[in-house]
XYZ file of C-alpha atoms in Angstrom:
685
model
C -50.275 -142.502 30.113
C -52.980 -141.848 32.601
C -56.524 -142.255 30.938
C -59.148 -140.821 33.213
C -62.930 -141.672 32.239
C -65.886 -139.619 33.563
C -69.042 -141.689 34.249
C -72.789 -140.132 34.750
C -73.368 -143.226 37.154
C -71.249 -145.270 39.470
C -73.142 -148.300 37.900
C -72.152 -146.959 34.748
C -68.501 -146.350 35.927
C -68.419 -150.437 37.014
C -69.450 -151.486 33.795
C -66.995 -149.221 31.840
C -63.630 -150.077 34.592
C -64.412 -153.855 33.274
C -63.710 -153.452 30.117
C -60.934 -151.520 30.115
C -59.351 -152.776 32.681
C -59.473 -150.929 35.765
C -60.024 -153.803 38.054
C -59.259 -152.041 41.820
C -61.774 -150.482 42.986
C -60.592 -147.043 44.980
C -62.552 -144.323 46.778
C -64.530 -142.216 44.246
C -63.095 -144.204 41.297
C -61.800 -146.992 39.750
C -58.453 -147.838 38.707
C -55.791 -150.485 36.722
C -53.906 -150.919 33.336
C -53.135 -147.316 32.922
C -57.371 -146.341 33.730
C -58.823 -144.368 35.823
C -62.914 -144.288 35.607
C -64.648 -141.702 38.093
C -68.068 -141.060 37.791
C -70.629 -138.130 38.959
C -73.883 -138.882 40.864
C -76.544 -136.709 38.354
C -75.957 -133.345 38.430
C -72.791 -132.265 40.618
C -72.918 -128.847 39.932
C -76.346 -126.455 39.288
C -76.649 -123.017 38.530
C -76.467 -120.688 42.142
C -79.678 -119.355 43.696
C -80.880 -115.860 43.743
C -79.177 -114.704 46.877
C -75.455 -115.401 45.074
C -76.184 -112.545 42.958
C -77.383 -109.711 45.763
C -80.919 -110.838 45.544
C -81.586 -111.462 49.270
C -85.153 -110.232 49.196
C -88.441 -110.998 47.438
C -89.761 -107.552 46.549
C -90.832 -106.053 43.005
C -87.669 -103.921 43.074
C -85.388 -107.101 42.031
C -87.287 -108.234 39.343
C -86.844 -108.932 36.706
C -83.777 -110.759 37.907
C -81.091 -110.861 35.012
C -77.892 -112.056 35.789
C -75.422 -110.662 33.402
C -73.313 -113.854 34.315
C -74.350 -116.960 35.667
C -73.086 -118.777 38.938
C -72.357 -122.494 38.997
C -72.272 -123.533 42.927
C -72.010 -127.403 44.073
C -75.247 -129.152 44.069
C -76.716 -127.918 47.385
C -79.578 -129.154 49.930
C -82.011 -127.318 51.951
C -81.576 -127.233 55.553
C -84.199 -125.397 57.047
C -84.964 -122.064 55.098
C -81.041 -122.096 53.692
C -79.308 -123.470 51.690
C -75.609 -125.843 52.035
C -72.727 -127.933 50.127
C -73.659 -131.364 50.338
C -70.336 -133.155 51.092
C -71.035 -136.512 49.136
C -70.903 -133.682 46.489
C -67.791 -131.880 47.487
C -66.066 -135.118 48.260
C -66.295 -136.214 44.712
C -65.673 -133.397 42.749
C -62.217 -133.032 44.774
C -61.506 -136.699 43.628
C -62.538 -135.745 39.783
C -60.347 -132.308 39.965
C -57.233 -134.434 41.492
C -57.865 -137.385 38.713
C -58.957 -134.559 35.948
C -55.442 -132.548 37.113
C -53.075 -135.737 36.985
C -54.720 -137.120 33.516
C -52.878 -137.315 30.018
C -56.170 -137.971 28.712
C -59.806 -137.248 29.840
C -62.811 -139.068 28.321
C -66.503 -138.247 28.720
C -68.783 -140.913 28.974
C -71.914 -139.071 30.813
C -75.023 -140.501 28.581
C -74.991 -139.803 25.208
C -77.717 -136.807 25.284
C -78.288 -133.206 25.992
C -78.252 -133.693 29.882
C -75.471 -136.065 30.038
C -73.061 -133.310 27.672
C -74.465 -130.505 30.480
C -73.407 -133.249 33.701
C -70.060 -133.155 31.892
C -69.462 -129.833 30.685
C -70.213 -128.226 34.220
C -67.721 -130.269 36.118
C -65.272 -129.871 33.935
C -66.002 -125.751 33.500
C -66.337 -125.581 36.986
C -63.310 -127.102 38.009
C -61.146 -124.734 35.637
C -59.039 -127.634 33.638
C -58.274 -126.541 30.462
C -57.413 -130.345 28.688
C -58.259 -131.607 25.820
C -61.348 -133.877 26.738
C -62.758 -136.869 24.106
C -66.315 -137.998 23.622
C -67.127 -141.861 24.233
C -70.820 -141.739 22.498
C -72.458 -145.312 22.499
C -76.258 -146.522 22.233
C -76.210 -149.520 24.481
C -74.025 -150.764 26.973
C -73.009 -153.829 26.477
C -69.223 -155.086 26.291
C -69.524 -155.064 22.305
C -70.594 -151.351 22.034
C -68.424 -150.239 25.128
C -65.532 -151.458 22.998
C -66.382 -150.271 19.741
C -67.281 -146.620 20.922
C -63.726 -146.689 22.508
C -62.185 -147.154 19.290
C -64.085 -144.806 17.817
C -63.752 -141.444 20.239
C -64.456 -138.466 18.744
C -63.302 -134.805 20.402
C -65.980 -133.277 22.546
C -65.929 -130.129 20.887
C -68.233 -131.932 18.325
C -70.867 -131.778 20.580
C -70.599 -127.966 21.407
C -73.938 -127.500 20.130
C -75.452 -129.983 22.447
C -74.257 -128.012 25.593
C -75.173 -125.068 24.321
C -78.748 -126.434 24.130
C -78.529 -128.077 27.569
C -77.281 -125.038 29.116
C -79.333 -122.528 26.888
C -82.090 -124.649 28.600
C -81.386 -124.384 31.998
C -80.920 -120.736 32.289
C -84.174 -119.975 30.659
C -86.096 -122.227 33.499
C -84.184 -120.390 35.984
C -84.952 -117.261 34.374
C -88.546 -117.641 33.822
C -89.158 -120.000 36.975
C -87.345 -117.747 39.439
C -88.735 -114.431 38.249
C -92.585 -115.681 37.535
C -92.423 -117.696 40.664
C -91.758 -114.217 42.936
C -93.856 -112.463 41.088
C -96.711 -114.372 41.029
C -96.037 -114.898 45.108
C -95.171 -111.131 45.787
C -98.587 -109.739 43.781
C -100.623 -112.859 45.130
C -98.960 -113.045 48.415
C -99.182 -116.650 48.554
C -96.153 -118.707 47.532
C -96.677 -121.021 44.111
C -93.929 -122.152 41.896
C -93.949 -121.092 38.351
C -92.248 -122.950 35.766
C -91.731 -122.345 31.932
C -92.649 -125.882 31.082
C -94.354 -127.118 34.417
C -96.776 -124.290 34.430
C -98.433 -125.190 30.939
C -98.854 -128.622 31.525
C -100.518 -128.168 34.646
C -102.465 -125.656 32.578
C -103.620 -128.330 30.632
C -104.558 -131.128 32.990
C -107.313 -128.700 34.688
C -108.534 -127.370 31.269
C -109.012 -130.817 30.579
C -110.359 -131.654 34.224
C -112.937 -128.818 33.668
C -113.950 -129.945 30.449
C -114.871 -133.392 31.832
C -116.686 -131.828 35.032
C -118.541 -128.951 33.412
C -119.667 -131.278 30.854
C -123.531 -131.214 30.196
C -124.803 -135.118 28.896
C -127.004 -134.479 26.328
C -129.408 -137.740 25.785
C -129.785 -139.333 21.785
C -131.508 -142.152 20.562
C -130.354 -145.510 17.791
C -132.584 -147.783 16.387
C -131.469 -151.505 15.690
C -132.643 -154.289 14.031
C -132.452 -158.082 14.367
C -131.859 -160.094 11.273
C -132.303 -163.426 10.279
C -128.857 -164.192 9.639
C -127.887 -163.049 12.896
C -126.968 -160.016 12.547
C -127.619 -156.586 14.202
C -128.046 -153.638 11.942
C -127.981 -150.349 13.638
C -129.614 -146.525 12.534
C -127.141 -144.753 10.097
C -128.535 -141.782 12.307
C -128.757 -140.856 15.634
C -131.644 -138.788 16.871
C -131.610 -136.034 19.507
C -135.044 -136.226 20.147
C -137.405 -138.903 21.070
C -140.609 -138.563 19.108
C -138.443 -138.665 16.023
C -136.680 -142.130 17.103
C -139.870 -143.245 18.066
C -140.897 -142.419 13.992
C -138.121 -144.353 12.909
C -138.757 -147.286 15.181
C -142.464 -147.545 15.123
C -141.510 -147.976 11.388
C -138.306 -150.019 11.200
C -140.291 -152.765 13.510
C -142.929 -153.034 10.860
C -141.205 -153.589 8.567
C -140.702 -157.987 8.062
C -137.960 -157.176 5.702
C -135.292 -154.207 3.759
C -133.434 -153.802 0.830
C -129.227 -154.062 0.705
C -129.133 -150.674 -1.213
C -125.128 -150.391 -0.984
C -122.965 -153.423 -0.578
C -119.154 -152.503 -0.368
C -116.278 -154.408 0.111
C -112.488 -152.727 0.532
C -108.801 -154.151 1.497
C -107.700 -152.028 4.318
C -103.644 -152.073 5.043
C -102.833 -151.811 8.815
C -98.922 -150.857 8.530
C -96.911 -151.796 11.724
C -96.584 -149.788 14.639
C -93.463 -147.799 14.362
C -90.790 -148.944 17.300
C -90.781 -147.413 20.451
C -89.127 -144.272 21.601
C -89.421 -143.606 25.405
C -92.347 -141.294 25.219
C -94.256 -143.995 22.838
C -93.267 -146.473 25.531
C -94.164 -144.370 28.890
C -97.657 -144.229 26.795
C -97.992 -148.099 26.642
C -97.133 -149.034 30.423
C -98.900 -146.499 31.338
C -102.298 -147.367 29.193
C -101.406 -151.057 29.800
C -100.008 -151.574 33.110
C -100.740 -148.514 35.035
C -97.251 -146.926 35.202
C -96.612 -143.987 35.490
C -94.174 -142.139 33.266
C -91.554 -141.695 36.146
C -91.601 -145.182 37.118
C -91.123 -146.550 33.384
C -88.143 -144.378 33.073
C -86.319 -145.294 36.371
C -87.315 -149.079 34.679
C -86.112 -148.078 31.323
C -82.800 -146.876 32.760
C -82.327 -149.580 34.940
C -82.830 -152.291 31.687
C -79.970 -150.141 30.041
C -77.464 -150.089 32.556
C -78.017 -154.063 32.922
C -76.792 -154.343 28.975
C -80.619 -155.606 28.517
C -81.800 -152.213 26.021
C -80.358 -150.204 24.291
C -79.972 -145.839 24.958
C -83.860 -145.320 27.059
C -84.126 -141.459 26.887
C -84.450 -140.747 22.869
C -86.626 -139.364 20.937
C -86.559 -141.444 17.903
C -88.981 -144.087 16.630
C -86.725 -145.275 13.769
C -82.846 -146.821 13.519
C -81.000 -146.482 10.839
C -79.352 -148.828 7.853
C -76.461 -149.999 9.482
C -78.594 -150.879 13.014
C -81.462 -152.265 10.543
C -79.032 -154.732 9.096
C -78.616 -156.321 12.012
C -82.077 -157.356 12.956
C -81.976 -160.376 10.929
C -79.835 -162.022 13.178
C -81.299 -160.301 16.350
C -84.556 -161.899 15.882
C -82.980 -165.076 15.904
C -81.897 -164.311 19.012
C -83.519 -166.890 21.584
C -85.014 -163.941 23.687
C -87.311 -163.670 20.877
C -88.537 -167.713 21.066
C -91.614 -166.541 22.436
C -92.540 -164.652 19.437
C -90.744 -167.737 17.082
C -93.650 -168.248 15.330
C -94.498 -164.772 14.181
C -90.959 -164.341 13.072
C -90.370 -167.245 11.564
C -93.144 -166.123 9.515
C -91.221 -162.864 8.199
C -89.277 -163.129 5.200
C -87.828 -159.944 5.289
C -88.313 -157.770 8.327
C -90.640 -154.054 7.497
C -88.273 -151.390 6.626
C -90.892 -148.573 7.988
C -88.902 -147.741 11.053
C -85.640 -146.893 8.635
C -85.122 -143.382 8.069
C -81.490 -142.056 9.758
C -83.309 -138.524 8.779
C -85.756 -138.808 11.666
C -83.057 -139.440 14.265
C -81.327 -136.934 16.423
C -78.615 -138.350 19.229
C -79.842 -142.341 19.489
C -82.324 -144.640 17.603
C -85.210 -146.196 18.920
C -85.756 -148.384 21.413
C -84.124 -152.084 21.195
C -83.565 -155.305 23.004
C -79.373 -156.075 23.085
C -79.997 -159.848 22.597
C -78.273 -159.666 25.948
C -80.565 -162.409 28.085
C -82.440 -161.135 31.162
C -82.131 -164.575 32.700
C -78.424 -163.374 33.006
C -79.118 -160.319 34.577
C -81.850 -161.374 37.874
C -84.530 -158.825 36.789
C -87.212 -157.641 38.578
C -90.799 -158.552 37.600
C -91.562 -155.026 36.484
C -88.454 -154.875 34.678
C -89.231 -157.581 32.782
C -92.693 -156.076 31.977
C -91.208 -153.222 30.203
C -88.447 -155.353 28.430
C -91.173 -157.862 27.471
C -93.073 -154.565 25.879
C -89.918 -153.621 23.907
C -89.674 -156.859 22.348
C -93.007 -157.394 21.468
C -92.829 -154.145 19.965
C -89.911 -155.266 18.049
C -91.057 -157.728 16.738
C -95.008 -156.051 15.378
C -92.525 -153.474 14.186
C -91.026 -155.798 11.627
C -93.549 -157.803 10.878
C -95.640 -157.639 7.950
C -98.977 -155.208 7.485
C -102.338 -156.498 8.963
C -104.698 -156.749 5.689
C -108.224 -156.673 6.600
C -111.183 -157.246 3.861
C -113.793 -154.342 5.384
C -117.903 -154.884 4.562
C -119.807 -152.348 4.559
C -123.765 -153.087 3.900
C -126.353 -150.371 4.232
C -130.241 -151.411 4.192
C -133.058 -149.617 3.772
C -136.126 -150.674 6.060
C -139.253 -148.522 5.407
C -137.117 -145.646 4.170
C -135.113 -145.624 7.224
C -131.832 -146.820 6.690
C -129.381 -149.077 8.676
C -125.903 -150.131 8.663
C -123.395 -152.718 9.971
C -119.683 -153.002 9.028
C -117.221 -155.831 9.863
C -113.677 -156.388 9.212
C -112.252 -160.047 8.207
C -108.369 -160.311 8.357
C -106.822 -162.106 5.522
C -103.336 -161.460 6.681
C -102.753 -161.000 10.670
C -99.220 -159.888 10.105
C -98.036 -157.836 12.906
C -101.008 -158.370 14.848
C -100.585 -162.009 14.982
C -97.919 -160.574 18.147
C -100.456 -160.276 20.634
C -103.464 -161.776 18.675
C -107.017 -160.489 17.865
C -110.185 -160.024 20.302
C -112.985 -162.288 18.348
C -114.722 -159.246 18.856
C -112.800 -157.803 16.405
C -113.703 -159.860 13.658
C -117.237 -160.924 13.557
C -118.081 -163.313 10.948
C -121.612 -162.245 8.736
C -123.011 -163.098 5.822
C -122.074 -162.196 2.114
C -124.759 -159.576 1.154
C -125.523 -159.008 -2.531
C -126.990 -154.892 -3.431
C -130.482 -155.468 -4.038
C -131.108 -158.567 -1.746
C -133.995 -158.592 0.656
C -132.686 -158.757 4.475
C -135.234 -160.424 6.842
C -135.835 -159.190 10.429
C -137.142 -160.540 13.153
C -136.951 -157.942 16.056
C -136.000 -153.984 16.345
C -135.082 -151.992 19.670
C -135.204 -148.377 20.418
C -131.807 -147.940 22.329
C -131.317 -144.466 24.428
C -127.501 -143.202 24.808
C -125.784 -140.842 26.733
C -122.763 -138.251 24.932
C -119.636 -138.445 27.250
C -117.075 -136.102 28.260
C -113.359 -136.130 27.275
C -111.906 -138.564 30.160
C -109.609 -136.935 32.510
C -105.913 -136.826 31.493
C -103.879 -140.081 32.326
C -100.551 -140.122 32.312
C -100.259 -142.185 28.917
C -102.518 -139.146 27.342
C -100.489 -136.177 28.956
C -97.447 -137.471 27.579
C -99.650 -137.583 24.248
C -100.851 -134.251 24.511
C -97.207 -133.264 25.844
C -96.130 -134.223 22.480
C -98.161 -131.980 20.328
C -98.818 -128.925 23.126
C -102.337 -130.183 23.311
C -103.843 -130.263 19.860
C -105.342 -133.713 19.085
C -103.615 -135.379 16.510
C -104.051 -139.617 15.627
C -102.056 -139.664 12.837
C -98.686 -141.127 13.656
C -96.321 -139.536 10.953
C -98.286 -135.814 11.947
C -97.262 -136.341 15.469
C -93.998 -137.726 14.663
C -93.255 -134.419 12.547
C -94.193 -131.659 15.610
C -91.952 -133.686 18.383
C -89.446 -130.954 18.789
C -92.387 -128.245 19.544
C -93.770 -130.529 21.969
C -93.913 -129.470 25.723
C -90.531 -130.800 27.685
C -88.527 -133.795 26.033
C -88.830 -137.660 26.097
C -86.164 -137.163 29.173
C -88.146 -134.623 31.129
C -91.415 -135.012 30.717
C -91.802 -137.953 33.613
C -90.070 -135.241 35.994
C -92.013 -132.705 34.894
C -95.415 -134.782 36.235
C -93.498 -135.804 39.708
C -93.085 -132.288 40.106
C -96.745 -131.207 39.866
C -97.386 -134.331 41.949
C -94.692 -133.550 44.685
C -95.885 -129.941 45.348
C -99.664 -131.128 45.411
C -100.967 -129.216 42.219
C -101.998 -132.647 41.380
C -103.187 -136.022 42.872
C -103.451 -139.685 41.339
C -106.780 -141.160 41.589
C -106.293 -144.126 39.781
C -105.037 -143.454 36.427
C -106.405 -139.967 36.362
C -104.350 -136.904 37.103
C -106.709 -134.362 39.018
C -106.022 -130.919 40.260
C -106.437 -129.681 43.540
C -107.385 -126.754 45.129
C -104.001 -125.284 45.209
C -103.411 -126.233 41.437
C -106.557 -124.675 40.985
C -105.867 -121.489 42.461
C -102.622 -121.456 39.928
C -104.645 -121.844 36.762
C -106.820 -118.790 37.715
C -103.836 -116.715 37.746
C -102.059 -117.981 35.118
C -105.161 -119.177 32.452
C -104.912 -115.962 30.769
C -101.275 -115.656 30.582
C -98.122 -116.342 27.910
C -96.689 -118.530 30.899
C -99.855 -120.792 30.480
C -99.202 -121.343 26.413
C -98.504 -124.725 25.417
C -97.896 -123.835 22.085
C -95.651 -120.890 22.689
C -93.632 -123.039 25.387
C -93.474 -125.437 22.335
C -91.472 -123.128 20.459
C -89.093 -122.453 22.894
C -88.417 -126.215 22.713
C -88.391 -125.794 18.571
C -85.461 -123.263 19.199
C -83.957 -125.586 21.449
C -83.200 -128.284 19.213
C -82.050 -125.156 16.875
C -79.130 -125.020 18.654
C -78.536 -128.133 18.508
C -78.649 -128.719 15.124
C -76.276 -125.172 14.609
C -79.101 -123.377 12.886
C -79.874 -120.786 15.819
C -77.341 -118.793 17.653
C -77.162 -119.075 21.605
C -77.137 -115.100 21.992
C -80.190 -115.038 19.494
C -82.342 -117.362 22.134
C -80.794 -116.036 25.097
C -81.926 -112.454 24.025
C -85.210 -113.231 23.145
C -85.624 -115.530 26.671
C -85.034 -112.349 28.128
C -87.340 -110.490 27.072
C -89.835 -112.795 27.065
C -89.186 -113.024 31.106
C -89.645 -109.408 31.006
C -93.066 -109.933 30.042
C -94.199 -112.898 31.962
C -92.772 -111.028 34.775
C -94.780 -107.973 33.918
C -97.968 -110.000 33.458
C -97.882 -110.912 37.150
C -96.691 -107.753 38.484
C -99.316 -105.538 36.617
C -102.029 -108.424 36.980
C -103.820 -106.890 39.980
C -103.610 -109.866 41.350
C -105.537 -110.085 45.417
C -104.704 -112.488 48.106
C -105.974 -115.856 47.182
C -106.327 -116.732 50.736
C -108.261 -114.566 53.018
C -105.654 -113.484 55.572
C -106.210 -112.450 59.204
C -105.064 -108.839 59.608
C -103.438 -108.282 63.340
C -102.504 -105.173 65.404
C -98.963 -106.646 65.688
C -96.401 -104.228 64.426
C -93.878 -105.994 61.612
C -90.391 -106.470 63.465
C -88.733 -105.575 59.779
C -89.853 -102.422 58.311
C -92.290 -101.509 61.377
C -94.726 -99.992 59.210
C -96.931 -102.910 58.126
C -98.864 -105.000 60.463
C -98.333 -108.952 60.277
C -101.312 -111.073 58.927
C -101.734 -114.889 59.733
C -102.432 -117.107 56.622
C -103.002 -120.764 56.447
C -99.326 -121.271 54.954
C -97.680 -118.157 56.048
C -97.556 -115.150 58.423
C -96.129 -111.420 56.555
C -96.276 -108.383 56.483
C -99.116 -105.811 55.096
C -96.587 -103.445 53.647
C -96.163 -104.074 50.069
C -92.715 -103.530 49.952
C -91.427 -105.516 52.828
C -90.516 -109.125 52.727
C -91.372 -109.893 56.134
C -92.377 -113.323 55.929
C -92.412 -116.973 58.408
C -94.161 -120.204 56.666
C -96.361 -121.866 59.506
C -94.781 -125.249 58.586
C -91.101 -125.812 59.501
C -89.467 -129.250 59.457
C -93.056 -131.058 60.045
C -94.271 -128.913 62.581
C -97.288 -126.585 61.804
C -96.758 -123.440 64.054
C -100.096 -122.190 65.332
C -101.164 -118.266 65.759
C -100.227 -118.368 69.396
C -96.728 -120.024 68.464
C -96.068 -117.866 65.421
C -96.962 -114.445 68.197
C -94.693 -115.362 70.372
C -92.104 -116.108 67.687
C -92.636 -112.370 65.900
C -92.871 -110.011 69.081
C -90.921 -111.901 71.336
C -88.065 -113.152 68.699
C -88.500 -116.580 70.107
C -91.097 -119.415 70.666
C -91.461 -121.355 74.003
C -89.694 -125.113 73.636
C -91.908 -127.015 71.223
C -92.321 -130.741 69.970
C -92.996 -132.274 66.766
C -90.404 -131.277 65.001
C -88.660 -134.046 62.399
C -85.649 -134.916 61.735
C -84.312 -136.181 57.910
C -84.700 -139.873 58.826
C -87.977 -138.893 60.435
C -87.114 -138.661 64.303
C -89.319 -136.499 66.512
C -87.054 -133.762 68.473
C -88.146 -130.298 70.612
C -86.770 -127.091 70.135
C -87.080 -123.557 70.616
C -87.616 -121.544 67.663
C -85.227 -118.149 67.542
C -86.020 -115.359 64.804
C -83.445 -112.909 64.044
C -83.839 -109.017 62.908
C -84.545 -110.479 59.052
C -87.218 -113.361 60.047
C -84.155 -116.230 59.454
C -85.312 -118.719 61.840
C -82.696 -120.924 63.766
C -83.320 -123.801 66.077
C -82.273 -123.179 69.771
C -82.141 -126.777 71.916
C -82.690 -127.534 75.567
C -78.270 -127.518 76.644
C -78.980 -130.148 79.292
C -79.788 -132.674 76.362
């Protein structure tokens, strides 16, 4: 009986092959012991581009593009202005098809999540395979987890809703992205990429930037008093007018003593933090170590593939009861020895993170107990591993208990106060310790007691704007659609309504950077001139509405849970696509870049004239799609070179082009009747 397993990556296939005994390496798969283990490398199958549906030009007449049925094609790579099949993808698909056709049993072993499910199903459906499939669903890649997964294989049909949600998401992104991008570019006469999730994310970055830069700092004044006990009291209020502050200062500085009119003592309990989900890990790694969200995700994925942590692309900060039962034993593993003194104080691990109802596909991030020293991990990997390790100890520790003392003192009719906390039980805070500044020692004052002063000081401060978004604060904003929610439980409750998913948010940020809409300045994310231009166009449109985007994410989650039909979602997204497209087409946009109108007649429509912009030359005729981009394979064309290409149909031999490997080359450019560009090389060479 021939059993074929499809994993998402070669490295995962290798781990699975070792467990099932498929030890012989073949071209594109492993084989042995009645098993064949093959692999994809990400999405081998993708949604076709508009031209595959007959939309061969960018024109208002084509919009909105609403394919009756989406076409799936092998992943392609761009060469010049066209896309071609990737030879490596085509070869691997051929191998997978042959193995599937010969198989008695097919097992889906792609990542156990929405995207992993779509990777398998798109390949399976594209190849036209009709055989039943079993699903391997695991939380980690340890040998024990893989063996347990194979002993509990489920029909792949159990995960139909997961695939339907992934399919609906990709088709929605195609509909909104393709139509909005073309509508914006046609109307504004400049090429901008618009996306269902990408654009509201950009808007959040720009709005925070504008809030910061347009903030008008306002001065304020406070008065402080030093006491004979070495304690500094601060005025209970702040004054906007210096004269009022000076009056308080003069009165307080003349007073030699004041009376304690209020002495409050409260016990405050700080519960342990929840375990890390992916977004929580990315935020913490950005704040503490400056890691980008994408870097943290890649490191976590590597740790997962090295069997050191559980599945990283999780949106849950909780674990179920059966996993909790393993925690006492796991905490005794030598990998936790650096926190041994804290762990020894834990009589029974906290159950705050135990709630199966808050887990969709995968539980919170945990270490597996496999020793990192056996895996030759890198320094950055050790940093992320230690963060997960430390958070586990924090999450299962006792609460931190503080005694908070607040005193209010009357000095000549003005009120001054001081608050201090003394930790009576370190609990989870013992993991990383507490800065001494957090626990100053102050005298125990009683209500009615007299406090003596040694001096007063008038201090001026300035109001400060909200800081620019870092990747950490942006991830937090994406989780809540920009709503400022500090309460951990409330943030958890609206996770399904955030922008994007834990698995996609890092990619969204990287896309904005790659398209030069945003740049990184130290830890901050700053919009570029191009990003600001897009913001000016979309800021009042629904495509920029983060809350609306969050509602789409919530609907996708409902599809995954079987609470919403795909047909209903698709109907809604088509109406939304029409609305977004109309918003651009009817916006009355004018070209943002001032193009130079030439006397060159358009060689395509023969009605308009060519205009030269900074990045493109195009026709002035609204109904014509003739355009040539200035930059081709790294070479930016001059006006003279563009003129030759448009009038003569070809240029002289030009230098400055670069191959994919960075090597420079020379060539002439040739234009066809529709504006397509090809290279012509010197035959002698």
